[in-house]
PDB file of C-alpha atoms in Angstrom:
ATOM      1  CA  UNK V 581     -18.936  -3.651  24.504  1.00  0.00           C
ATOM      2  CA  UNK V 582     -19.446  -0.653  22.474  1.00  0.00           C
ATOM      3  CA  UNK V 583     -17.786  -0.176  19.039  1.00  0.00           C
ATOM      4  CA  UNK V 584     -15.824   2.862  18.990  1.00  0.00           C
ATOM      5  CA  UNK V 585     -15.353   3.130  15.382  1.00  0.00           C
ATOM      6  CA  UNK V 586     -19.237   2.107  14.379  1.00  0.00           C
ATOM      7  CA  UNK V 587     -20.298   5.174  12.804  1.00  0.00           C
ATOM      8  CA  UNK V 588     -16.997   4.818  10.312  1.00  0.00           C
ATOM      9  CA  UNK V 589     -18.014   1.384   9.651  1.00  0.00           C
ATOM     10  CA  UNK V 590     -21.775   2.827   8.597  1.00  0.00           C
ATOM     11  CA  UNK V 591     -19.851   4.716   5.962  1.00  0.00           C
ATOM     12  CA  UNK V 592     -17.565   2.041   4.376  1.00  0.00           C
ATOM     13  CA  UNK V 593     -18.429   0.881   0.830  1.00  0.00           C
ATOM     14  CA  UNK V 594     -18.424  -2.873   2.372  1.00  0.00           C
ATOM     15  CA  UNK V 595     -21.580  -1.944   4.538  1.00  0.00           C
ATOM     16  CA  UNK V 596     -23.771  -0.291   1.361  1.00  0.00           C
ATOM     17  CA  UNK V 597     -27.050  -2.401   1.481  1.00  0.00           C
ATOM     18  CA  UNK V 598     -27.236  -3.963  -2.006  1.00  0.00           C
ATOM     19  CA  UNK V 599     -30.120  -6.104  -3.489  1.00  0.00           C
ATOM     20  CA  UNK V 600     -30.303  -9.656  -2.309  1.00  0.00           C
ATOM     21  CA  UNK V 601     -32.185 -10.659  -5.502  1.00  0.00           C
ATOM     22  CA  UNK V 602     -29.376  -9.305  -7.963  1.00  0.00           C
ATOM     23  CA  UNK V 603     -26.639 -10.778  -6.046  1.00  0.00           C
ATOM     24  CA  UNK V 604     -27.827 -14.228  -5.966  1.00  0.00           C
ATOM     25  CA  UNK V 605     -29.107 -14.088 -10.169  1.00  0.00           C
ATOM     26  CA  UNK V 606     -25.287 -14.373 -10.544  1.00  0.00           C
ATOM     27  CA  UNK V 607     -24.225 -17.568 -11.202  1.00  0.00           C
ATOM     28  CA  UNK V 608     -21.078 -17.668  -8.973  1.00  0.00           C
ATOM     29  CA  UNK V 609     -22.446 -15.323  -6.544  1.00  0.00           C
ATOM     30  CA  UNK V 610     -21.839 -17.998  -3.820  1.00  0.00           C
ATOM     31  CA  UNK V 611     -18.178 -18.453  -4.267  1.00  0.00           C
ATOM     32  CA  UNK V 612     -17.557 -15.006  -5.911  1.00  0.00           C
ATOM     33  CA  UNK V 613     -19.436 -12.252  -4.261  1.00  0.00           C
ATOM     34  CA  UNK V 614     -18.792  -9.541  -6.458  1.00  0.00           C
ATOM     35  CA  UNK V 615     -20.232 -11.305  -9.055  1.00  0.00           C
ATOM     36  CA  UNK V 616     -23.086  -9.650  -9.811  1.00  0.00           C
ATOM     37  CA  UNK V 617     -21.428  -6.295 -10.471  1.00  0.00           C
ATOM     38  CA  UNK V 618     -18.578  -7.172 -12.737  1.00  0.00           C
ATOM     39  CA  UNK V 619     -20.798  -4.965 -15.892  1.00  0.00           C
ATOM     40  CA  UNK V 620     -22.532  -1.701 -15.928  1.00  0.00           C
ATOM     41  CA  UNK V 621     -26.189  -1.905 -15.364  1.00  0.00           C
ATOM     42  CA  UNK V 622     -26.638  -3.413 -11.958  1.00  0.00           C
ATOM     43  CA  UNK V 623     -28.716  -1.938  -9.131  1.00  0.00           C
ATOM     44  CA  UNK V 624     -27.464   0.279  -6.599  1.00  0.00           C
ATOM     45  CA  UNK V 625     -28.959   2.652  -4.113  1.00  0.00           C
ATOM     46  CA  UNK V 626     -26.169   5.488  -4.506  1.00  0.00           C
ATOM     47  CA  UNK V 627     -26.766   8.785  -6.920  1.00  0.00           C
ATOM     48  CA  UNK V 628     -25.396   7.257  -9.446  1.00  0.00           C
ATOM     49  CA  UNK V 629     -25.800   4.659 -11.995  1.00  0.00           C
ATOM     50  CA  UNK V 630     -22.701   3.100 -13.916  1.00  0.00           C
ATOM     51  CA  UNK V 631     -23.789   3.275 -17.825  1.00  0.00           C
ATOM     52  CA  UNK V 632     -20.784   2.162 -18.897  1.00  0.00           C
ATOM     53  CA  UNK V 633     -17.772   0.202 -17.935  1.00  0.00           C
ATOM     54  CA  UNK V 634     -14.919  -1.083 -20.544  1.00  0.00           C
ATOM     55  CA  UNK V 635     -12.772  -2.916 -18.027  1.00  0.00           C
ATOM     56  CA  UNK V 636      -8.618  -1.157 -17.407  1.00  0.00           C
ATOM     57  CA  UNK V 637     -10.244   1.549 -20.024  1.00  0.00           C
ATOM     58  CA  UNK V 638     -13.220   3.465 -18.759  1.00  0.00           C
ATOM     59  CA  UNK V 639     -16.246   3.817 -16.420  1.00  0.00           C
ATOM     60  CA  UNK V 640     -19.517   6.524 -16.852  1.00  0.00           C
ATOM     61  CA  UNK V 641     -21.681   7.171 -14.114  1.00  0.00           C
ATOM     62  CA  UNK V 642     -24.849   9.154 -14.811  1.00  0.00           C
ATOM     63  CA  UNK V 643     -27.477  11.073 -11.918  1.00  0.00           C
ATOM     64  CA  UNK V 644     -29.916   8.366 -10.907  1.00  0.00           C
ATOM     65  CA  UNK V 645     -33.041  10.148 -10.806  1.00  0.00           C
ATOM     66  CA  UNK V 646     -34.362   7.330  -7.875  1.00  0.00           C
ATOM     67  CA  UNK V 647     -31.808   8.312  -5.433  1.00  0.00           C
ATOM     68  CA  UNK V 648     -33.481  10.117  -2.472  1.00  0.00           C
ATOM     69  CA  UNK V 649     -32.216  13.626  -2.109  1.00  0.00           C
ATOM     70  CA  UNK V 650     -31.623  13.708  -6.412  1.00  0.00           C
ATOM     71  CA  UNK V 651     -32.482  17.108  -6.265  1.00  0.00           C
ATOM     72  CA  UNK V 652     -29.007  18.382  -4.846  1.00  0.00           C
ATOM     73  CA  UNK V 653     -27.213  16.471  -7.113  1.00  0.00           C
ATOM     74  CA  UNK V 654     -25.919  18.451  -9.821  1.00  0.00           C
ATOM     75  CA  UNK V 655     -23.071  16.584 -11.911  1.00  0.00           C
ATOM     76  CA  UNK V 656     -25.327  15.115 -14.446  1.00  0.00           C
ATOM     77  CA  UNK V 657     -22.502  12.768 -15.877  1.00  0.00           C
ATOM     78  CA  UNK V 658     -18.978  11.851 -14.640  1.00  0.00           C
ATOM     79  CA  UNK V 659     -16.396   9.792 -16.847  1.00  0.00           C
ATOM     80  CA  UNK V 660     -13.515   8.235 -15.333  1.00  0.00           C
ATOM     81  CA  UNK V 661     -10.309   6.895 -16.919  1.00  0.00           C
ATOM     82  CA  UNK V 662      -8.847   3.439 -15.461  1.00  0.00           C
ATOM     83  CA  UNK V 663      -4.868   3.773 -15.821  1.00  0.00           C
ATOM     84  CA  UNK V 664      -1.915   2.527 -13.791  1.00  0.00           C
ATOM     85  CA  UNK V 665       0.035   5.170 -15.654  1.00  0.00           C
ATOM     86  CA  UNK V 666       0.359   8.356 -14.255  1.00  0.00           C
ATOM     87  CA  UNK V 667       2.571   9.894 -17.017  1.00  0.00           C
ATOM     88  CA  UNK V 668      -0.528   9.205 -19.592  1.00  0.00           C
ATOM     89  CA  UNK V 669      -3.217  10.658 -16.772  1.00  0.00           C
ATOM     90  CA  UNK V 670      -0.905  13.429 -16.241  1.00  0.00           C
ATOM     91  CA  UNK V 671      -1.372  14.542 -20.221  1.00  0.00           C
ATOM     92  CA  UNK V 672      -4.426  13.760 -19.950  1.00  0.00           C
ATOM     93  CA  UNK V 673      -5.239  16.527 -17.325  1.00  0.00           C
ATOM     94  CA  UNK V 674      -2.812  18.656 -18.978  1.00  0.00           C
ATOM     95  CA  UNK V 675      -4.531  18.018 -22.454  1.00  0.00           C
ATOM     96  CA  UNK V 676      -7.839  19.141 -20.782  1.00  0.00           C
ATOM     97  CA  UNK V 677      -9.379  15.175 -21.195  1.00  0.00           C
ATOM     98  CA  UNK V 678      -9.318  15.017 -17.566  1.00  0.00           C
ATOM     99  CA  UNK V 679     -10.765  17.161 -14.954  1.00  0.00           C
ATOM    100  CA  UNK V 680      -9.221  15.811 -11.635  1.00  0.00           C
ATOM    101  CA  UNK V 681      -6.667  13.756 -11.136  1.00  0.00           C
ATOM    102  CA  UNK V 682      -5.156  11.812  -7.951  1.00  0.00           C
ATOM    103  CA  UNK V 683      -1.534  10.700  -9.033  1.00  0.00           C
ATOM    104  CA  UNK V 684       1.239  12.928 -10.847  1.00  0.00           C
ATOM    105  CA  UNK V 685       4.553  11.468 -11.882  1.00  0.00           C
ATOM    106  CA  UNK V 686       6.869  11.668  -9.708  1.00  0.00           C
ATOM    107  CA  UNK V 687       9.373  14.104 -12.193  1.00  0.00           C
ATOM    108  CA  UNK V 688       6.905  16.658 -11.980  1.00  0.00           C
ATOM    109  CA  UNK V 689       5.886  17.205  -8.459  1.00  0.00           C
ATOM    110  CA  UNK V 690       9.060  19.474  -7.332  1.00  0.00           C
ATOM    111  CA  UNK V 691       7.207  21.426 -10.648  1.00  0.00           C
ATOM    112  CA  UNK V 692       3.750  21.727  -9.649  1.00  0.00           C
ATOM    113  CA  UNK V 693       4.749  22.954  -5.962  1.00  0.00           C
ATOM    114  CA  UNK V 694       3.636  26.169  -6.954  1.00  0.00           C
ATOM    115  CA  UNK V 695       0.507  25.133  -9.281  1.00  0.00           C
ATOM    116  CA  UNK V 696      -2.710  26.679  -7.093  1.00  0.00           C
ATOM    117  CA  UNK V 697      -4.565  23.449  -8.861  1.00  0.00           C
ATOM    118  CA  UNK V 698      -2.182  21.033  -7.352  1.00  0.00           C
ATOM    119  CA  UNK V 699      -2.960  19.670  -3.729  1.00  0.00           C
ATOM    120  CA  UNK V 700      -1.710  17.869  -1.051  1.00  0.00           C
ATOM    121  CA  UNK V 701      -4.253  15.689   0.750  1.00  0.00           C
ATOM    122  CA  UNK V 702      -3.110  14.022   4.442  1.00  0.00           C
ATOM    123  CA  UNK V 703      -3.964  10.169   3.763  1.00  0.00           C
ATOM    124  CA  UNK V 704      -4.306   8.156   7.158  1.00  0.00           C
ATOM    125  CA  UNK V 705      -1.701   5.092   6.382  1.00  0.00           C
ATOM    126  CA  UNK V 706       1.141   3.524   6.141  1.00  0.00           C
ATOM    127  CA  UNK V 707       3.543   2.633   2.842  1.00  0.00           C
ATOM    128  CA  UNK V 708       6.227  -0.208   3.626  1.00  0.00           C
ATOM    129  CA  UNK V 709       7.635  -3.507   2.205  1.00  0.00           C
ATOM    130  CA  UNK V 710       6.662  -6.733   3.318  1.00  0.00           C
ATOM    131  CA  UNK V 711       8.449  -9.593   3.590  1.00  0.00           C
ATOM    132  CA  UNK V 712       7.331 -13.759   2.532  1.00  0.00           C
ATOM    133  CA  UNK V 713       8.240 -15.531   5.231  1.00  0.00           C
ATOM    134  CA  UNK V 714       8.362 -18.601   3.024  1.00  0.00           C
ATOM    135  CA  UNK V 715      10.700 -16.919   0.636  1.00  0.00           C
ATOM    136  CA  UNK V 716      13.804 -18.999  -0.380  1.00  0.00           C
ATOM    137  CA  UNK V 717      15.356 -15.997   1.197  1.00  0.00           C
ATOM    138  CA  UNK V 718      15.218 -17.257   4.555  1.00  0.00           C
ATOM    139  CA  UNK V 719      15.560 -20.754   4.047  1.00  0.00           C
ATOM    140  CA  UNK V 720      17.997 -22.622   6.667  1.00  0.00           C
ATOM    141  CA  UNK V 721      17.500 -19.781   8.394  1.00  0.00           C
ATOM    142  CA  UNK V 722      16.132 -19.864  12.222  1.00  0.00           C
ATOM    143  CA  UNK V 723      13.136 -17.625  13.077  1.00  0.00           C
ATOM    144  CA  UNK V 724      16.292 -15.179  15.666  1.00  0.00           C
ATOM    145  CA  UNK V 725      18.260 -15.360  12.122  1.00  0.00           C
ATOM    146  CA  UNK V 726      15.552 -14.476   9.828  1.00  0.00           C
ATOM    147  CA  UNK V 727      14.303 -11.673  11.679  1.00  0.00           C
ATOM    148  CA  UNK V 728      18.152 -10.229  12.125  1.00  0.00           C
ATOM    149  CA  UNK V 729      18.176 -10.143   8.248  1.00  0.00           C
ATOM    150  CA  UNK V 730      14.455  -8.160   7.630  1.00  0.00           C
ATOM    151  CA  UNK V 731      16.087  -6.025  10.632  1.00  0.00           C
ATOM    152  CA  UNK V 732      19.034  -5.452   9.038  1.00  0.00           C
ATOM    153  CA  UNK V 733      17.474  -4.676   5.409  1.00  0.00           C
ATOM    154  CA  UNK V 734      15.567  -2.039   7.250  1.00  0.00           C
ATOM    155  CA  UNK V 735      18.516  -0.184   8.810  1.00  0.00           C
ATOM    156  CA  UNK V 736      19.916   0.385   5.159  1.00  0.00           C
ATOM    157  CA  UNK V 737      16.858   2.140   4.091  1.00  0.00           C
ATOM    158  CA  UNK V 738      17.561   5.747   3.992  1.00  0.00           C
ATOM    159  CA  UNK V 739      13.590   6.669   4.273  1.00  0.00           C
ATOM    160  CA  UNK V 740      14.622  10.481   4.465  1.00  0.00           C
ATOM    161  CA  UNK V 741      16.317  10.560   1.114  1.00  0.00           C
ATOM    162  CA  UNK V 742      12.573   8.689  -0.060  1.00  0.00           C
ATOM    163  CA  UNK V 743      11.102  11.344   1.486  1.00  0.00           C
ATOM    164  CA  UNK V 744      12.991  14.177   0.000  1.00  0.00           C
ATOM    165  CA  UNK V 745      13.618  12.681  -3.912  1.00  0.00           C
ATOM    166  CA  UNK V 746      10.632  10.499  -4.475  1.00  0.00           C
ATOM    167  CA  UNK V 747       7.475  11.251  -1.950  1.00  0.00           C
ATOM    168  CA  UNK V 748       8.124  15.188  -1.979  1.00  0.00           C
ATOM    169  CA  UNK V 749       4.689  15.693  -0.668  1.00  0.00           C
ATOM    170  CA  UNK V 750       5.518  16.431   3.386  1.00  0.00           C
ATOM    171  CA  UNK V 751       5.366  12.368   4.265  1.00  0.00           C
ATOM    172  CA  UNK V 752       6.700  11.335   7.709  1.00  0.00           C
ATOM    173  CA  UNK V 753       9.014   8.119   8.388  1.00  0.00           C
ATOM    174  CA  UNK V 754       6.949   5.311   9.928  1.00  0.00           C
ATOM    175  CA  UNK V 755       7.368   4.871  13.370  1.00  0.00           C
ATOM    176  CA  UNK V 756       5.450   1.494  13.473  1.00  0.00           C
ATOM    177  CA  UNK V 757       2.896   0.200  11.377  1.00  0.00           C
ATOM    178  CA  UNK V 758      -0.025   2.153  12.821  1.00  0.00           C
ATOM    179  CA  UNK V 759       0.414   5.945  11.259  1.00  0.00           C
ATOM    180  CA  UNK V 760       0.379   8.935  13.337  1.00  0.00           C
ATOM    181  CA  UNK V 761      -3.363  10.718  13.623  1.00  0.00           C
ATOM    182  CA  UNK V 762      -4.661   7.414  13.770  1.00  0.00           C
ATOM    183  CA  UNK V 763      -8.143   7.334  16.838  1.00  0.00           C
ATOM    184  CA  UNK V 764      -7.460   5.479  19.816  1.00  0.00           C
ATOM    185  CA  UNK V 765     -11.269   4.918  20.438  1.00  0.00           C
ATOM    186  CA  UNK V 766     -11.354   7.226  23.322  1.00  0.00           C
ATOM    187  CA  UNK V 767     -10.945  10.404  21.442  1.00  0.00           C
ATOM    188  CA  UNK V 768      -7.433  11.170  21.872  1.00  0.00           C
ATOM    189  CA  UNK V 769      -4.679   9.597  19.493  1.00  0.00           C
ATOM    190  CA  UNK V 770      -3.539   6.365  19.411  1.00  0.00           C
ATOM    191  CA  UNK V 771       0.342   7.287  19.589  1.00  0.00           C
ATOM    192  CA  UNK V 772      -0.135   9.761  22.608  1.00  0.00           C
ATOM    193  CA  UNK V 773      -1.001   7.291  24.892  1.00  0.00           C
ATOM    194  CA  UNK V 774       0.711   5.197  27.163  1.00  0.00           C
ATOM    195  CA  UNK V 775       2.342   1.961  26.110  1.00  0.00           C
ATOM    196  CA  UNK V 776       0.767   1.797  22.162  1.00  0.00           C
ATOM    197  CA  UNK V 777       4.510   0.768  21.294  1.00  0.00           C
ATOM    198  CA  UNK V 778       3.700  -2.447  23.139  1.00  0.00           C
ATOM    199  CA  UNK V 779       5.444  -5.403  23.397  1.00  0.00           C
ATOM    200  CA  UNK V 780       8.540  -3.440  22.165  1.00  0.00           C
ATOM    201  CA  UNK V 781      10.305  -0.240  23.375  1.00  0.00           C
ATOM    202  CA  UNK V 782       9.859   3.647  21.659  1.00  0.00           C
ATOM    203  CA  UNK V 783      12.802   3.294  19.093  1.00  0.00           C
ATOM    204  CA  UNK V 784      12.630   0.092  18.621  1.00  0.00           C
ATOM    205  CA  UNK V 785      12.105   1.289  15.074  1.00  0.00           C
ATOM    206  CA  UNK V 786      15.062   3.789  13.928  1.00  0.00           C
ATOM    207  CA  UNK V 787      14.557   6.236  11.812  1.00  0.00           C
ATOM    208  CA  UNK V 788      18.676   6.672  10.634  1.00  0.00           C
ATOM    209  CA  UNK V 789      20.323   4.449   8.879  1.00  0.00           C
ATOM    210  CA  UNK V 790      23.107   2.310  10.894  1.00  0.00           C
ATOM    211  CA  UNK V 791      25.284   0.149   8.231  1.00  0.00           C
ATOM    212  CA  UNK V 792      27.481  -0.820  10.991  1.00  0.00           C
ATOM    213  CA  UNK V 793      23.949  -1.976  12.771  1.00  0.00           C
ATOM    214  CA  UNK V 794      22.956  -3.882   9.941  1.00  0.00           C
ATOM    215  CA  UNK V 795      26.292  -5.635   9.325  1.00  0.00           C
ATOM    216  CA  UNK V 796      26.575  -6.808  12.792  1.00  0.00           C
ATOM    217  CA  UNK V 797      22.368  -8.112  12.481  1.00  0.00           C
ATOM    218  CA  UNK V 798      24.057 -10.028   8.766  1.00  0.00           C
ATOM    219  CA  UNK V 799      26.205 -11.549  10.627  1.00  0.00           C
ATOM    220  CA  UNK V 800      24.301 -12.844  13.506  1.00  0.00           C
ATOM    221  CA  UNK V 801      22.394 -14.430  10.406  1.00  0.00           C
ATOM    222  CA  UNK V 802      25.849 -16.491   9.848  1.00  0.00           C
ATOM    223  CA  UNK V 803      27.131 -13.955   6.666  1.00  0.00           C
ATOM    224  CA  UNK V 804      30.370 -12.911   6.795  1.00  0.00           C
ATOM    225  CA  UNK V 805      32.150  -9.201   5.484  1.00  0.00           C
ATOM    226  CA  UNK V 806      35.283  -8.412   3.925  1.00  0.00           C
ATOM    227  CA  UNK V 807      37.117  -5.817   5.725  1.00  0.00           C
ATOM    228  CA  UNK V 808      35.247  -3.093   3.220  1.00  0.00           C
ATOM    229  CA  UNK V 809      32.257  -3.671   4.949  1.00  0.00           C
ATOM    230  CA  UNK V 810      31.182  -5.604   1.824  1.00  0.00           C
ATOM    231  CA  UNK V 811      29.634  -9.273   1.862  1.00  0.00           C
ATOM    232  CA  UNK V 812      31.879 -12.038   1.137  1.00  0.00           C
ATOM    233  CA  UNK V 813      31.216 -13.976  -2.075  1.00  0.00           C
ATOM    234  CA  UNK V 814      30.976 -17.079   0.029  1.00  0.00           C
ATOM    235  CA  UNK V 815      27.589 -16.496   1.589  1.00  0.00           C
ATOM    236  CA  UNK V 816      26.220 -13.755  -1.369  1.00  0.00           C
ATOM    237  CA  UNK V 817      22.549 -12.063  -0.650  1.00  0.00           C
ATOM    238  CA  UNK V 818      19.825 -11.974  -3.713  1.00  0.00           C
ATOM    239  CA  UNK V 819      16.364 -11.234  -3.896  1.00  0.00           C
ATOM    240  CA  UNK V 820      13.722 -10.206  -6.186  1.00  0.00           C
ATOM    241  CA  UNK V 821      11.337  -7.151  -5.578  1.00  0.00           C
ATOM    242  CA  UNK V 822       8.117  -7.383  -6.660  1.00  0.00           C
ATOM    243  CA  UNK V 823       6.317  -3.863  -7.429  1.00  0.00           C
ATOM    244  CA  UNK V 824       3.825  -2.474  -9.804  1.00  0.00           C
ATOM    245  CA  UNK V 825       5.188  -0.068 -12.610  1.00  0.00           C
ATOM    246  CA  UNK V 826       3.710   3.368 -11.530  1.00  0.00           C
ATOM    247  CA  UNK V 827       6.263   5.628 -11.680  1.00  0.00           C
ATOM    248  CA  UNK V 828       6.888   6.653  -7.724  1.00  0.00           C
ATOM    249  CA  UNK V 829       7.166   3.062  -6.963  1.00  0.00           C
ATOM    250  CA  UNK V 830       9.357   1.773  -8.805  1.00  0.00           C
ATOM    251  CA  UNK V 831      11.672   4.844  -7.840  1.00  0.00           C
ATOM    252  CA  UNK V 832      11.150   3.726  -4.110  1.00  0.00           C
ATOM    253  CA  UNK V 833      12.513  -0.073  -5.174  1.00  0.00           C
ATOM    254  CA  UNK V 834      15.398   1.603  -7.063  1.00  0.00           C
ATOM    255  CA  UNK V 835      16.528   3.823  -3.837  1.00  0.00           C
ATOM    256  CA  UNK V 836      16.251   0.754  -1.773  1.00  0.00           C
ATOM    257  CA  UNK V 837      18.403  -1.316  -4.008  1.00  0.00           C
ATOM    258  CA  UNK V 838      21.141   1.205  -4.025  1.00  0.00           C
ATOM    259  CA  UNK V 839      20.778   1.688  -0.042  1.00  0.00           C
ATOM    260  CA  UNK V 840      20.973  -2.538   0.070  1.00  0.00           C
ATOM    261  CA  UNK V 841      23.565  -2.828  -2.422  1.00  0.00           C
ATOM    262  CA  UNK V 842      26.382  -0.872   0.175  1.00  0.00           C
ATOM    263  CA  UNK V 843      26.919  -3.924   1.706  1.00  0.00           C
ATOM    264  CA  UNK V 844      26.695  -5.752  -0.960  1.00  0.00           C
ATOM    265  CA  UNK V 845      23.467  -7.307  -1.637  1.00  0.00           C
ATOM    266  CA  UNK V 846      21.919  -7.828  -4.844  1.00  0.00           C
ATOM    267  CA  UNK V 847      18.339  -7.021  -5.293  1.00  0.00           C
ATOM    268  CA  UNK V 848      16.655  -7.148  -8.674  1.00  0.00           C
ATOM    269  CA  UNK V 849      13.652  -5.013  -9.725  1.00  0.00           C
ATOM    270  CA  UNK V 850      10.450  -6.924 -11.237  1.00  0.00           C
ATOM    271  CA  UNK V 851       8.343  -4.096 -12.186  1.00  0.00           C
ATOM    272  CA  UNK V 852       4.473  -5.362 -14.038  1.00  0.00           C
ATOM    273  CA  UNK V 853       1.469  -3.558 -14.039  1.00  0.00           C
ATOM    274  CA  UNK V 854      -0.990  -3.229 -11.162  1.00  0.00           C
ATOM    275  CA  UNK V 855      -3.626  -6.657 -11.997  1.00  0.00           C
ATOM    276  CA  UNK V 856      -0.702  -9.110 -12.299  1.00  0.00           C
ATOM    277  CA  UNK V 857       0.772  -7.401  -9.140  1.00  0.00           C
ATOM    278  CA  UNK V 858      -2.035  -7.292  -7.031  1.00  0.00           C
ATOM    279  CA  UNK V 859      -2.491 -11.308  -7.610  1.00  0.00           C
ATOM    280  CA  UNK V 860       1.438 -12.595  -7.841  1.00  0.00           C
ATOM    281  CA  UNK V 861       1.335 -10.525  -4.024  1.00  0.00           C
ATOM    282  CA  UNK V 862      -1.542 -12.460  -2.620  1.00  0.00           C
ATOM    283  CA  UNK V 863       0.032 -15.968  -3.868  1.00  0.00           C
ATOM    284  CA  UNK V 864       3.012 -15.140  -2.551  1.00  0.00           C
ATOM    285  CA  UNK V 865       4.948 -15.245  -5.743  1.00  0.00           C
ATOM    286  CA  UNK V 866       7.780 -12.822  -4.101  1.00  0.00           C
ATOM    287  CA  UNK V 867      10.956 -12.494  -2.119  1.00  0.00           C
ATOM    288  CA  UNK V 868      10.000  -8.432  -0.716  1.00  0.00           C
ATOM    289  CA  UNK V 869       7.389  -6.667  -2.576  1.00  0.00           C
ATOM    290  CA  UNK V 870       5.934  -3.003  -2.022  1.00  0.00           C
ATOM    291  CA  UNK V 871       3.414  -2.993  -0.207  1.00  0.00           C
ATOM    292  CA  UNK V 872       0.986  -0.102   1.776  1.00  0.00           C
ATOM    293  CA  UNK V 873      -2.388   0.202   4.081  1.00  0.00           C
ATOM    294  CA  UNK V 874      -4.809   3.305   3.887  1.00  0.00           C
ATOM    295  CA  UNK V 875      -7.219   3.094   6.732  1.00  0.00           C
ATOM    296  CA  UNK V 876     -10.913   2.056   5.906  1.00  0.00           C
ATOM    297  CA  UNK V 877     -11.799   3.449   9.174  1.00  0.00           C
ATOM    298  CA  UNK V 878      -9.672   5.253  12.133  1.00  0.00           C
ATOM    299  CA  UNK V 879      -9.043   2.534  14.094  1.00  0.00           C
ATOM    300  CA  UNK V 880      -5.584   0.976  15.126  1.00  0.00           C
ATOM    301  CA  UNK V 881      -7.829  -2.620  14.334  1.00  0.00           C
ATOM    302  CA  UNK V 882      -7.492  -1.850  10.991  1.00  0.00           C
ATOM    303  CA  UNK V 883      -3.803  -1.704  11.197  1.00  0.00           C
ATOM    304  CA  UNK V 884      -3.611  -4.923  13.337  1.00  0.00           C
ATOM    305  CA  UNK V 885      -6.652  -7.612  12.008  1.00  0.00           C
ATOM    306  CA  UNK V 886      -4.473  -7.743   8.424  1.00  0.00           C
ATOM    307  CA  UNK V 887      -1.446  -9.510  10.460  1.00  0.00           C
ATOM    308  CA  UNK V 888      -3.928 -12.852  11.263  1.00  0.00           C
ATOM    309  CA  UNK V 889      -3.166 -15.776   9.275  1.00  0.00           C
ATOM    310  CA  UNK V 890      -6.847 -16.463   8.307  1.00  0.00           C
ATOM    311  CA  UNK V 891      -7.229 -12.486   6.636  1.00  0.00           C
ATOM    312  CA  UNK V 892      -7.318 -12.135   3.462  1.00  0.00           C
ATOM    313  CA  UNK V 893      -4.614  -9.321   3.261  1.00  0.00           C
ATOM    314  CA  UNK V 894      -1.664 -11.938   4.492  1.00  0.00           C
ATOM    315  CA  UNK V 895       0.415 -11.245   1.492  1.00  0.00           C
ATOM    316  CA  UNK V 896       3.221 -12.135   4.119  1.00  0.00           C
ATOM    317  CA  UNK V 897       2.077 -15.401   3.961  1.00  0.00           C
ATOM    318  CA  UNK V 898       2.203 -15.357   8.165  1.00  0.00           C
ATOM    319  CA  UNK V 899       1.603 -19.578   9.198  1.00  0.00           C
ATOM    320  CA  UNK V 900       0.385 -20.605   5.889  1.00  0.00           C
TER     321      UNK V 900
END
């Protein structure tokens, strides 16, 4: 059948052509497909060539004179600062060391709203937390009880507060994993189609805080509460939340921590650098972790195929 998103795929970096002899010249190319391009100087076919690369610090690109449309490439050199520290990035921008940045510290957003250099750009994606289904947090629970726990945690989180105080950039509350605005492959919007929310009814993913509902779900999972609506000391819930150490992600973690504490759930935040964070999450070394997915191409399958057991993005450890 025709692939509605084929042209999007053709523009996706994964499908860019590479020189076979360059790839296979790397010693471990069969087990590490990216081994051939880990240092500057590799052969490429775009408008720029990677001239230098100091890992986790900087990259320098220069104009490729052999590119087919090189005459229309007007910028001769591009220097990138590589950092996950949004405070340092913002400081470099203000000092004139950077001309363009795509992240700012959370506590600066409000002050930047009226700055003509500050632009809010829509993204097609979803920010979420993922549960490690193999975590000891769910040990001894039936599938139904574990599901009730996850739903209870969800009902305790004040999403609008996170948007208003942390995001501050007109984000929308997610009512499904498929983001608003995603195409349906037939020229329309996926969420406008009848039955888009199958196999659950519209409204299954609530947008309002429901403490009483959360307590009822946790009771279904076998937990007891005192007269004040707090978890009984005889059956505590405590877990670790994994996030990378960028200010916005840590601030969201703190909001969730506060929301869960409202019924006596203890959440410890583990904040680590980006590279280690990715490794730990992929390996399943966490209970609950921050996550997010920006669509590679405009079709729901890009959001849904990651939930297969064999997916390289199966951070929830389904079927493992």
